């Protein structure tokens, strides 16, 4: 409970601060609060994940401090929105990319997610991404557009390609997260509110998927294949949630992609929009694979796994609410567009 409270405290401090040092303090509290949650199981893999996470986040925090101090040295401003010095904005972009796990700084994220339990994985993919994204949102005026576009396209490409041959659900979710972060980054300078909208919807859909996987105790694709007999309704809904994460039209996940592509074409960035849309097809492939394993591999099929007993355990209300939202929010898009 203490760690969860500290986690939300750190997030709140970062997103409500105006001064760089306060923002940095919030990020540090966040990092220190999530570490015990990662290494809770005392498995060597979990301890390794916690160590990797700590090293990466410490480096990124140092770089955040360094960039803000450089900026203060040249401009005399500690205000987050006044990051006007070009070198410090470049260093900040690198630091926040490390914190978020944007390509080419993405290598730690799948490893850490694979070493931590599903609930901690959910926190790492949603809550822990929020403070760095708000920092990017506040400094979006002074960031370098071409650098961010390159990082975004790289992230979508890496998230798609590296997720293709994974068999572990947590690693697949990690690469999906990297690809989604690419979509958020590419629009950040032109329409920052869309970045936040994309983040909220992504967090909602990811939460739905993680909670579903957690309630079915699924860590590998082979377990997912036999989970159909255990909870048929949940598997069916998981299919739709995964397709929503992939961004297929009648579902919620299509909404941010549609608005982002529209805004990019308005900004004369049609080539970038085309590349990023084509690269998200790679992501669609592994979501389809997850969906296929969840629902279409019905018996009689030849897996060497025991069939699981059907459970009449009631489904968690939060899963019900989140999945409903991640499937049915597309009709509110006119309201958002205005």
mmCIF file of C-alpha atoms in Angstrom:
data_model
loop_
_atom_site.group_PDB
_atom_site.id
_atom_site.type_symbol
_atom_site.label_atom_id
_atom_site.label_comp_id
_atom_site.label_asym_id
_atom_site.label_seq_id
_atom_site.Cartn_x
_atom_site.Cartn_y
_atom_site.Cartn_z
ATOM 1 C CA UNK A 1 0.000 0.000 0.000
ATOM 2 C CA UNK A 2 2.833 2.389 0.911
ATOM 3 C CA UNK A 3 4.550 1.757 -2.427
ATOM 4 C CA UNK A 4 1.342 2.265 -4.419
ATOM 5 C CA UNK A 5 0.651 5.527 -2.567
ATOM 6 C CA UNK A 6 4.238 6.702 -3.189
ATOM 7 C CA UNK A 7 3.816 5.803 -6.840
ATOM 8 C CA UNK A 8 0.770 8.034 -7.231
ATOM 9 C CA UNK A 9 2.404 10.729 -5.068
ATOM 10 C CA UNK A 10 5.473 10.813 -7.340
ATOM 11 C CA UNK A 11 3.297 10.957 -10.448
ATOM 12 C CA UNK A 12 1.213 13.796 -8.977
ATOM 13 C CA UNK A 13 4.313 15.778 -7.965
ATOM 14 C CA UNK A 14 5.755 15.519 -11.487
ATOM 15 C CA UNK A 15 2.607 16.394 -13.386
ATOM 16 C CA UNK A 16 1.753 19.365 -11.175
ATOM 17 C CA UNK A 17 5.235 20.909 -10.935
ATOM 18 C CA UNK A 18 6.522 24.030 -12.652
ATOM 19 C CA UNK A 19 10.113 23.744 -11.472
ATOM 20 C CA UNK A 20 12.529 21.212 -12.976
ATOM 21 C CA UNK A 21 13.859 20.035 -9.617
ATOM 22 C CA UNK A 22 10.335 19.224 -8.377
ATOM 23 C CA UNK A 23 9.621 17.295 -11.577
ATOM 24 C CA UNK A 24 12.857 15.357 -11.085
ATOM 25 C CA UNK A 25 11.938 14.612 -7.442
ATOM 26 C CA UNK A 26 8.605 13.164 -8.555
ATOM 27 C CA UNK A 27 10.313 10.944 -11.137
ATOM 28 C CA UNK A 28 12.753 9.680 -8.481
ATOM 29 C CA UNK A 29 9.959 8.873 -5.993
ATOM 30 C CA UNK A 30 8.220 6.981 -8.796
ATOM 31 C CA UNK A 31 11.295 4.917 -9.634
ATOM 32 C CA UNK A 32 12.006 4.035 -6.010
ATOM 33 C CA UNK A 33 8.376 3.072 -5.364
ATOM 34 C CA UNK A 34 8.096 0.679 -8.326
ATOM 35 C CA UNK A 35 11.393 -1.168 -7.640
ATOM 36 C CA UNK A 36 10.106 -3.318 -4.716
ATOM 37 C CA UNK A 37 6.993 -4.117 -6.751
ATOM 38 C CA UNK A 38 9.167 -5.459 -9.585
ATOM 39 C CA UNK A 39 11.441 -7.553 -7.371
ATOM 40 C CA UNK A 40 8.658 -8.743 -5.042
ATOM 41 C CA UNK A 41 8.865 -12.412 -6.061
ATOM 42 C CA UNK A 42 12.640 -12.649 -5.308
ATOM 43 C CA UNK A 43 13.064 -14.703 -8.472
ATOM 44 C CA UNK A 44 16.506 -14.069 -10.048
ATOM 45 C CA UNK A 45 14.714 -12.841 -13.181
ATOM 46 C CA UNK A 46 12.732 -10.303 -11.136
ATOM 47 C CA UNK A 47 15.832 -9.047 -9.325
ATOM 48 C CA UNK A 48 17.613 -8.695 -12.666
ATOM 49 C CA UNK A 49 14.636 -6.747 -14.050
ATOM 50 C CA UNK A 50 14.636 -4.426 -11.035
ATOM 51 C CA UNK A 51 18.387 -3.805 -11.399
ATOM 52 C CA UNK A 52 18.072 -3.019 -15.115
ATOM 53 C CA UNK A 53 15.116 -0.735 -14.442
ATOM 54 C CA UNK A 54 16.986 1.103 -11.691
ATOM 55 C CA UNK A 55 20.106 1.670 -13.825
ATOM 56 C CA UNK A 56 18.173 2.967 -16.848
ATOM 57 C CA UNK A 57 15.901 5.241 -14.815
ATOM 58 C CA UNK A 58 18.820 6.613 -12.776
ATOM 59 C CA UNK A 59 20.696 7.472 -15.991
ATOM 60 C CA UNK A 60 17.619 9.128 -17.459
ATOM 61 C CA UNK A 61 16.957 11.123 -14.277
ATOM 62 C CA UNK A 62 20.550 12.348 -14.245
ATOM 63 C CA UNK A 63 20.160 13.477 -17.842
ATOM 64 C CA UNK A 64 16.898 15.304 -16.987
ATOM 65 C CA UNK A 65 18.726 17.185 -14.206
ATOM 66 C CA UNK A 66 21.683 17.857 -16.495
ATOM 67 C CA UNK A 67 19.525 19.300 -19.286
ATOM 68 C CA UNK A 68 17.534 21.516 -16.913
ATOM 69 C CA UNK A 69 20.733 22.770 -15.234
ATOM 70 C CA UNK A 70 22.294 23.551 -18.624
ATOM 71 C CA UNK A 71 19.155 25.454 -19.566
ATOM 72 C CA UNK A 72 19.159 27.346 -16.238
ATOM 73 C CA UNK A 73 22.841 28.146 -16.715
ATOM 74 C CA UNK A 74 22.226 29.727 -20.134
ATOM 75 C CA UNK A 75 18.806 31.333 -19.625
ATOM 76 C CA UNK A 76 18.431 31.743 -15.851
ATOM 77 C CA UNK A 77 15.070 29.931 -16.025
ATOM 78 C CA UNK A 78 14.088 26.869 -13.956
ATOM 79 C CA UNK A 79 10.549 26.878 -15.357
ATOM 80 C CA UNK A 80 9.640 23.683 -17.244
ATOM 81 C CA UNK A 81 7.901 25.522 -20.076
ATOM 82 C CA UNK A 82 10.906 27.824 -20.635
ATOM 83 C CA UNK A 83 13.273 25.168 -21.982
ATOM 84 C CA UNK A 84 14.675 27.336 -24.779
ATOM 85 C CA UNK A 85 18.327 26.265 -25.033
ATOM 86 C CA UNK A 86 18.745 23.893 -27.997
ATOM 87 C CA UNK A 87 21.346 21.536 -26.486
ATOM 88 C CA UNK A 88 19.357 21.087 -23.284
ATOM 89 C CA UNK A 89 16.199 20.304 -25.254
ATOM 90 C CA UNK A 90 18.131 17.612 -27.176
ATOM 91 C CA UNK A 91 19.445 16.094 -23.933
ATOM 92 C CA UNK A 92 15.940 16.219 -22.464
ATOM 93 C CA UNK A 93 14.518 14.402 -25.498
ATOM 94 C CA UNK A 94 17.101 11.630 -25.009
ATOM 95 C CA UNK A 95 16.402 11.434 -21.264
ATOM 96 C CA UNK A 96 12.627 11.215 -21.655
ATOM 97 C CA UNK A 97 13.038 8.651 -24.448
ATOM 98 C CA UNK A 98 15.048 6.523 -22.030
ATOM 99 C CA UNK A 99 12.408 6.946 -19.339
ATOM 100 C CA UNK A 100 9.591 5.974 -21.714
ATOM 101 C CA UNK A 101 11.406 3.266 -23.643
ATOM 102 C CA UNK A 102 11.218 4.943 -27.055
ATOM 103 C CA UNK A 103 13.491 3.381 -29.685
ATOM 104 C CA UNK A 104 16.583 3.473 -29.822
ATOM 105 C CA UNK A 105 16.482 3.469 -25.975
ATOM 106 C CA UNK A 106 13.892 0.708 -25.778
ATOM 107 C CA UNK A 107 16.023 -2.350 -24.971
ATOM 108 C CA UNK A 108 15.422 -2.352 -21.228
ATOM 109 C CA UNK A 109 11.624 -2.302 -21.400
ATOM 110 C CA UNK A 110 10.745 -5.825 -22.671
ATOM 111 C CA UNK A 111 13.316 -7.354 -20.308
ATOM 112 C CA UNK A 112 11.947 -5.500 -17.284
ATOM 113 C CA UNK A 113 8.346 -6.300 -18.176
ATOM 114 C CA UNK A 114 9.199 -9.980 -18.658
ATOM 115 C CA UNK A 115 10.785 -10.122 -15.203
ATOM 116 C CA UNK A 116 7.912 -8.508 -13.311
ATOM 117 C CA UNK A 117 4.423 -9.873 -12.454
ATOM 118 C CA UNK A 118 1.446 -8.930 -14.663
ATOM 119 C CA UNK A 119 0.012 -6.333 -12.269
ATOM 120 C CA UNK A 120 3.391 -4.582 -11.936
ATOM 121 C CA UNK A 121 3.714 -4.870 -15.722
ATOM 122 C CA UNK A 122 0.441 -2.974 -16.007
ATOM 123 C CA UNK A 123 1.781 -0.215 -13.726
ATOM 124 C CA UNK A 124 5.029 -0.045 -15.724
ATOM 125 C CA UNK A 125 3.212 0.272 -19.054
ATOM 126 C CA UNK A 126 0.646 2.878 -17.948
ATOM 127 C CA UNK A 127 1.220 4.845 -14.712
ATOM 128 C CA UNK A 128 5.008 4.998 -15.073
ATOM 129 C CA UNK A 129 4.760 6.428 -18.598
ATOM 130 C CA UNK A 130 2.501 9.280 -17.547
ATOM 131 C CA UNK A 131 4.987 11.676 -15.827
ATOM 132 C CA UNK A 132 7.554 11.611 -18.686
ATOM 133 C CA UNK A 133 4.779 12.179 -21.229
ATOM 134 C CA UNK A 134 3.505 15.200 -19.274
ATOM 135 C CA UNK A 135 7.056 16.600 -19.251
ATOM 136 C CA UNK A 136 7.210 16.187 -23.039
ATOM 137 C CA UNK A 137 3.763 17.805 -23.272
ATOM 138 C CA UNK A 138 4.922 20.838 -21.270
ATOM 139 C CA UNK A 139 8.156 21.289 -23.246
ATOM 140 C CA UNK A 140 6.650 20.457 -26.658
ATOM 141 C CA UNK A 141 7.143 24.022 -27.944
ATOM 142 C CA UNK A 142 10.934 23.808 -27.810
ATOM 143 C CA UNK A 143 11.626 20.243 -28.984
ATOM 144 C CA UNK A 144 13.174 19.347 -32.332
ATOM 145 C CA UNK A 145 10.461 18.167 -34.785
ATOM 146 C CA UNK A 146 12.659 16.086 -37.102
ATOM 147 C CA UNK A 147 14.350 14.289 -34.185
ATOM 148 C CA UNK A 148 10.996 13.385 -32.638
ATOM 149 C CA UNK A 149 9.654 12.165 -35.981
ATOM 150 C CA UNK A 150 12.707 9.921 -36.470
ATOM 151 C CA UNK A 151 12.365 8.534 -32.915
ATOM 152 C CA UNK A 152 8.657 7.911 -33.474
ATOM 153 C CA UNK A 153 9.087 6.053 -36.770
ATOM 154 C CA UNK A 154 11.948 4.016 -35.262
ATOM 155 C CA UNK A 155 9.762 3.120 -32.270
ATOM 156 C CA UNK A 156 6.826 1.967 -34.364
ATOM 157 C CA UNK A 157 9.200 -0.062 -36.566
ATOM 158 C CA UNK A 158 11.056 -1.692 -33.651
ATOM 159 C CA UNK A 159 7.860 -2.304 -31.691
ATOM 160 C CA UNK A 160 6.355 -4.037 -34.712
ATOM 161 C CA UNK A 161 9.349 -6.062 -35.905
ATOM 162 C CA UNK A 162 10.626 -7.260 -32.559
ATOM 163 C CA UNK A 163 7.170 -8.266 -31.370
ATOM 164 C CA UNK A 164 6.641 -10.625 -34.294
ATOM 165 C CA UNK A 165 8.380 -13.759 -33.011
ATOM 166 C CA UNK A 166 7.681 -13.435 -29.296
ATOM 167 C CA UNK A 167 5.869 -16.183 -27.383
ATOM 168 C CA UNK A 168 5.676 -14.445 -23.997
ATOM 169 C CA UNK A 169 2.593 -12.279 -23.532
ATOM 170 C CA UNK A 170 4.413 -9.709 -21.379
ATOM 171 C CA UNK A 171 7.096 -9.173 -24.029
ATOM 172 C CA UNK A 172 4.426 -8.816 -26.715
ATOM 173 C CA UNK A 173 2.708 -6.166 -24.578
ATOM 174 C CA UNK A 174 6.062 -4.415 -24.109
ATOM 175 C CA UNK A 175 6.669 -4.157 -27.854
ATOM 176 C CA UNK A 176 3.079 -3.037 -28.366
ATOM 177 C CA UNK A 177 3.738 -0.292 -25.809
ATOM 178 C CA UNK A 178 6.884 0.838 -27.678
ATOM 179 C CA UNK A 179 4.911 1.050 -30.935
ATOM 180 C CA UNK A 180 2.101 3.059 -29.291
ATOM 181 C CA UNK A 181 4.640 5.470 -27.814
ATOM 182 C CA UNK A 182 5.861 6.067 -31.359
ATOM 183 C CA UNK A 183 2.362 7.181 -32.370
ATOM 184 C CA UNK A 184 2.213 9.521 -29.365
ATOM 185 C CA UNK A 185 5.610 11.056 -30.103
ATOM 186 C CA UNK A 186 5.048 11.797 -33.786
ATOM 187 C CA UNK A 187 2.101 14.117 -33.143
ATOM 188 C CA UNK A 188 3.501 15.707 -29.962
ATOM 189 C CA UNK A 189 4.770 18.944 -31.509
ATOM 190 C CA UNK A 190 1.878 19.588 -33.868
ATOM 191 C CA UNK A 191 -1.065 18.739 -31.616
ATOM 192 C CA UNK A 192 0.033 17.920 -28.029
ATOM 193 C CA UNK A 193 -3.531 17.252 -26.821
ATOM 194 C CA UNK A 194 -3.757 14.334 -29.248
ATOM 195 C CA UNK A 195 -0.698 12.806 -27.572
ATOM 196 C CA UNK A 196 -2.485 12.880 -24.236
ATOM 197 C CA UNK A 197 -5.726 11.526 -25.731
ATOM 198 C CA UNK A 198 -3.757 8.699 -27.353
ATOM 199 C CA UNK A 199 -2.065 7.973 -24.028
ATOM 200 C CA UNK A 200 -5.351 7.814 -22.101
ATOM 201 C CA UNK A 201 -6.945 5.451 -24.611
ATOM 202 C CA UNK A 202 -3.780 3.326 -24.799
ATOM 203 C CA UNK A 203 -3.616 3.088 -20.984
ATOM 204 C CA UNK A 204 -7.257 2.026 -20.857
ATOM 205 C CA UNK A 205 -6.899 -0.710 -23.494
ATOM 206 C CA UNK A 206 -3.604 -1.972 -22.038
ATOM 207 C CA UNK A 207 -5.155 -2.106 -18.570
ATOM 208 C CA UNK A 208 -8.024 -4.161 -19.967
ATOM 209 C CA UNK A 209 -5.634 -6.630 -21.652
ATOM 210 C CA UNK A 210 -3.318 -6.959 -18.641
ATOM 211 C CA UNK A 211 -6.183 -7.479 -16.187
ATOM 212 C CA UNK A 212 -7.760 -10.084 -18.468
ATOM 213 C CA UNK A 213 -4.457 -11.950 -18.838
ATOM 214 C CA UNK A 214 -3.956 -11.697 -15.080
ATOM 215 C CA UNK A 215 -7.366 -13.149 -14.269
ATOM 216 C CA UNK A 216 -6.730 -16.052 -16.676
ATOM 217 C CA UNK A 217 -3.121 -16.444 -15.330
ATOM 218 C CA UNK A 218 -1.670 -16.337 -18.850
ATOM 219 C CA UNK A 219 2.062 -15.724 -19.271
ATOM 220 C CA UNK A 220 2.772 -17.605 -22.528
ATOM 221 C CA UNK A 221 0.927 -18.151 -25.798
ATOM 222 C CA UNK A 222 0.710 -21.889 -25.112
ATOM 223 C CA UNK A 223 -1.227 -21.198 -21.892
ATOM 224 C CA UNK A 224 -3.461 -18.799 -23.782
ATOM 225 C CA UNK A 225 -4.365 -21.599 -26.209
ATOM 226 C CA UNK A 226 -5.917 -23.698 -23.459
ATOM 227 C CA UNK A 227 -7.476 -20.791 -21.563
ATOM 228 C CA UNK A 228 -10.549 -20.857 -23.849
ATOM 229 C CA UNK A 229 -12.147 -23.736 -21.925
ATOM 230 C CA UNK A 230 -11.556 -21.930 -18.640
ATOM 231 C CA UNK A 231 -13.234 -18.586 -19.424
ATOM 232 C CA UNK A 232 -14.890 -18.492 -22.865
ATOM 233 C CA UNK A 233 -16.612 -15.108 -22.465
ATOM 234 C CA UNK A 234 -13.418 -13.451 -21.242
ATOM 235 C CA UNK A 235 -11.435 -14.876 -24.185
ATOM 236 C CA UNK A 236 -14.019 -13.582 -26.649
ATOM 237 C CA UNK A 237 -13.838 -10.104 -25.164
ATOM 238 C CA UNK A 238 -10.017 -10.321 -25.137
ATOM 239 C CA UNK A 239 -10.161 -10.853 -28.909
ATOM 240 C CA UNK A 240 -11.998 -7.541 -29.357
ATOM 241 C CA UNK A 241 -9.745 -5.663 -26.936
ATOM 242 C CA UNK A 242 -6.631 -6.860 -28.767
ATOM 243 C CA UNK A 243 -8.064 -5.792 -32.116
ATOM 244 C CA UNK A 244 -8.856 -2.433 -30.533
ATOM 245 C CA UNK A 245 -5.211 -2.099 -29.430
ATOM 246 C CA UNK A 246 -4.221 -2.882 -33.010
ATOM 247 C CA UNK A 247 -6.377 0.054 -34.131
ATOM 248 C CA UNK A 248 -9.037 -1.604 -36.275
ATOM 249 C CA UNK A 249 -11.887 0.709 -37.327
ATOM 250 C CA UNK A 250 -15.119 0.027 -35.448
ATOM 251 C CA UNK A 251 -13.213 -0.115 -32.123
ATOM 252 C CA UNK A 252 -11.791 2.549 -29.780
ATOM 253 C CA UNK A 253 -8.158 2.037 -30.812
ATOM 254 C CA UNK A 254 -8.890 3.385 -34.284
ATOM 255 C CA UNK A 255 -9.817 6.815 -32.887
ATOM 256 C CA UNK A 256 -6.334 8.156 -31.966
ATOM 257 C CA UNK A 257 -4.734 6.689 -35.103
ATOM 258 C CA UNK A 258 -7.378 8.312 -37.298
ATOM 259 C CA UNK A 259 -7.010 11.738 -35.662
ATOM 260 C CA UNK A 260 -3.192 11.529 -35.764
ATOM 261 C CA UNK A 261 -3.087 10.610 -39.467
ATOM 262 C CA UNK A 262 -5.552 13.442 -40.201
ATOM 263 C CA UNK A 263 -3.416 15.967 -38.298
ATOM 264 C CA UNK A 264 -0.164 14.752 -39.930
ATOM 265 C CA UNK A 265 -1.642 15.212 -43.411
ATOM 266 C CA UNK A 266 -2.744 18.737 -42.418
ATOM 267 C CA UNK A 267 0.879 19.437 -41.413
ATOM 268 C CA UNK A 268 2.181 18.303 -44.861
ATOM 269 C CA UNK A 269 3.640 15.155 -43.329
ATOM 270 C CA UNK A 270 1.799 12.654 -45.510
ATOM 271 C CA UNK A 271 4.953 10.520 -46.105
ATOM 272 C CA UNK A 272 5.507 10.153 -42.342
ATOM 273 C CA UNK A 273 1.828 9.298 -41.864
ATOM 274 C CA UNK A 274 2.044 6.673 -44.607
ATOM 275 C CA UNK A 275 5.222 5.077 -43.173
ATOM 276 C CA UNK A 276 3.851 4.949 -39.636
ATOM 277 C CA UNK A 277 0.525 3.473 -40.832
ATOM 278 C CA UNK A 278 2.291 0.761 -42.817
ATOM 279 C CA UNK A 279 4.558 -0.056 -39.884
ATOM 280 C CA UNK A 280 1.573 -0.437 -37.567
ATOM 281 C CA UNK A 281 0.519 -3.404 -39.745
ATOM 282 C CA UNK A 282 3.426 -5.281 -38.143
ATOM 283 C CA UNK A 283 1.782 -4.676 -34.792
ATOM 284 C CA UNK A 284 -1.561 -5.849 -36.181
ATOM 285 C CA UNK A 285 0.097 -9.150 -37.101
ATOM 286 C CA UNK A 286 1.126 -10.038 -33.554
ATOM 287 C CA UNK A 287 -2.154 -8.804 -32.050
ATOM 288 C CA UNK A 288 -3.918 -11.108 -34.492
ATOM 289 C CA UNK A 289 -1.653 -13.908 -33.361
ATOM 290 C CA UNK A 290 -2.582 -13.289 -29.729
ATOM 291 C CA UNK A 291 -6.262 -13.079 -30.685
ATOM 292 C CA UNK A 292 -5.948 -16.293 -32.698
ATOM 293 C CA UNK A 293 -4.389 -18.121 -29.752
ATOM 294 C CA UNK A 294 -7.043 -16.749 -27.419
ATOM 295 C CA UNK A 295 -10.131 -17.714 -29.393
ATOM 296 C CA UNK A 296 -9.673 -19.609 -32.641
ATOM 297 C CA UNK A 297 -7.557 -22.537 -31.420
ATOM 298 C CA UNK A 298 -10.572 -24.538 -30.242
ATOM 299 C CA UNK A 299 -10.360 -28.238 -29.410
ATOM 300 C CA UNK A 300 -9.829 -30.733 -30.923
ATOM 301 C CA UNK A 301 -6.392 -29.239 -31.518
ATOM 302 C CA UNK A 302 -3.031 -30.807 -30.865
ATOM 303 C CA UNK A 303 -1.410 -29.071 -27.912
ATOM 304 C CA UNK A 304 0.389 -31.046 -25.278
ATOM 305 C CA UNK A 305 -1.236 -29.056 -22.502
ATOM 306 C CA UNK A 306 -3.909 -30.090 -20.052
ATOM 307 C CA UNK A 307 -7.330 -28.624 -20.720
ATOM 308 C CA UNK A 308 -8.346 -26.278 -17.938
ATOM 309 C CA UNK A 309 -11.566 -26.556 -15.999
ATOM 310 C CA UNK A 310 -14.305 -24.085 -16.734
ATOM 311 C CA UNK A 311 -14.640 -21.635 -13.844
ATOM 312 C CA UNK A 312 -17.808 -19.863 -12.836
ATOM 313 C CA UNK A 313 -15.795 -17.258 -10.971
ATOM 314 C CA UNK A 314 -17.441 -13.831 -11.501
ATOM 315 C CA UNK A 315 -15.456 -11.502 -13.766
ATOM 316 C CA UNK A 316 -13.893 -8.517 -12.056
ATOM 317 C CA UNK A 317 -16.108 -5.398 -12.624
ATOM 318 C CA UNK A 318 -13.067 -3.285 -13.541
ATOM 319 C CA UNK A 319 -12.282 -5.668 -16.424
ATOM 320 C CA UNK A 320 -15.882 -5.362 -17.594
ATOM 321 C CA UNK A 321 -15.817 -1.546 -17.529
ATOM 322 C CA UNK A 322 -12.381 -1.239 -19.157
ATOM 323 C CA UNK A 323 -13.098 -3.713 -21.955
ATOM 324 C CA UNK A 324 -16.435 -2.059 -22.721
ATOM 325 C CA UNK A 325 -14.693 1.309 -22.969
ATOM 326 C CA UNK A 326 -11.854 -0.091 -25.076
ATOM 327 C CA UNK A 327 -14.318 -1.496 -27.576
ATOM 328 C CA UNK A 328 -17.095 1.081 -27.824
ATOM 329 C CA UNK A 329 -15.656 4.596 -27.591
ATOM 330 C CA UNK A 330 -15.342 5.339 -31.316
ATOM 331 C CA UNK A 331 -18.753 7.119 -31.604
ATOM 332 C CA UNK A 332 -17.588 9.913 -29.278
ATOM 333 C CA UNK A 333 -14.947 11.013 -31.810
ATOM 334 C CA UNK A 334 -16.991 13.989 -33.191
ATOM 335 C CA UNK A 335 -17.125 15.362 -29.636
ATOM 336 C CA UNK A 336 -13.325 15.084 -29.333
ATOM 337 C CA UNK A 337 -12.695 16.482 -32.796
ATOM 338 C CA UNK A 338 -14.572 19.689 -31.965
#
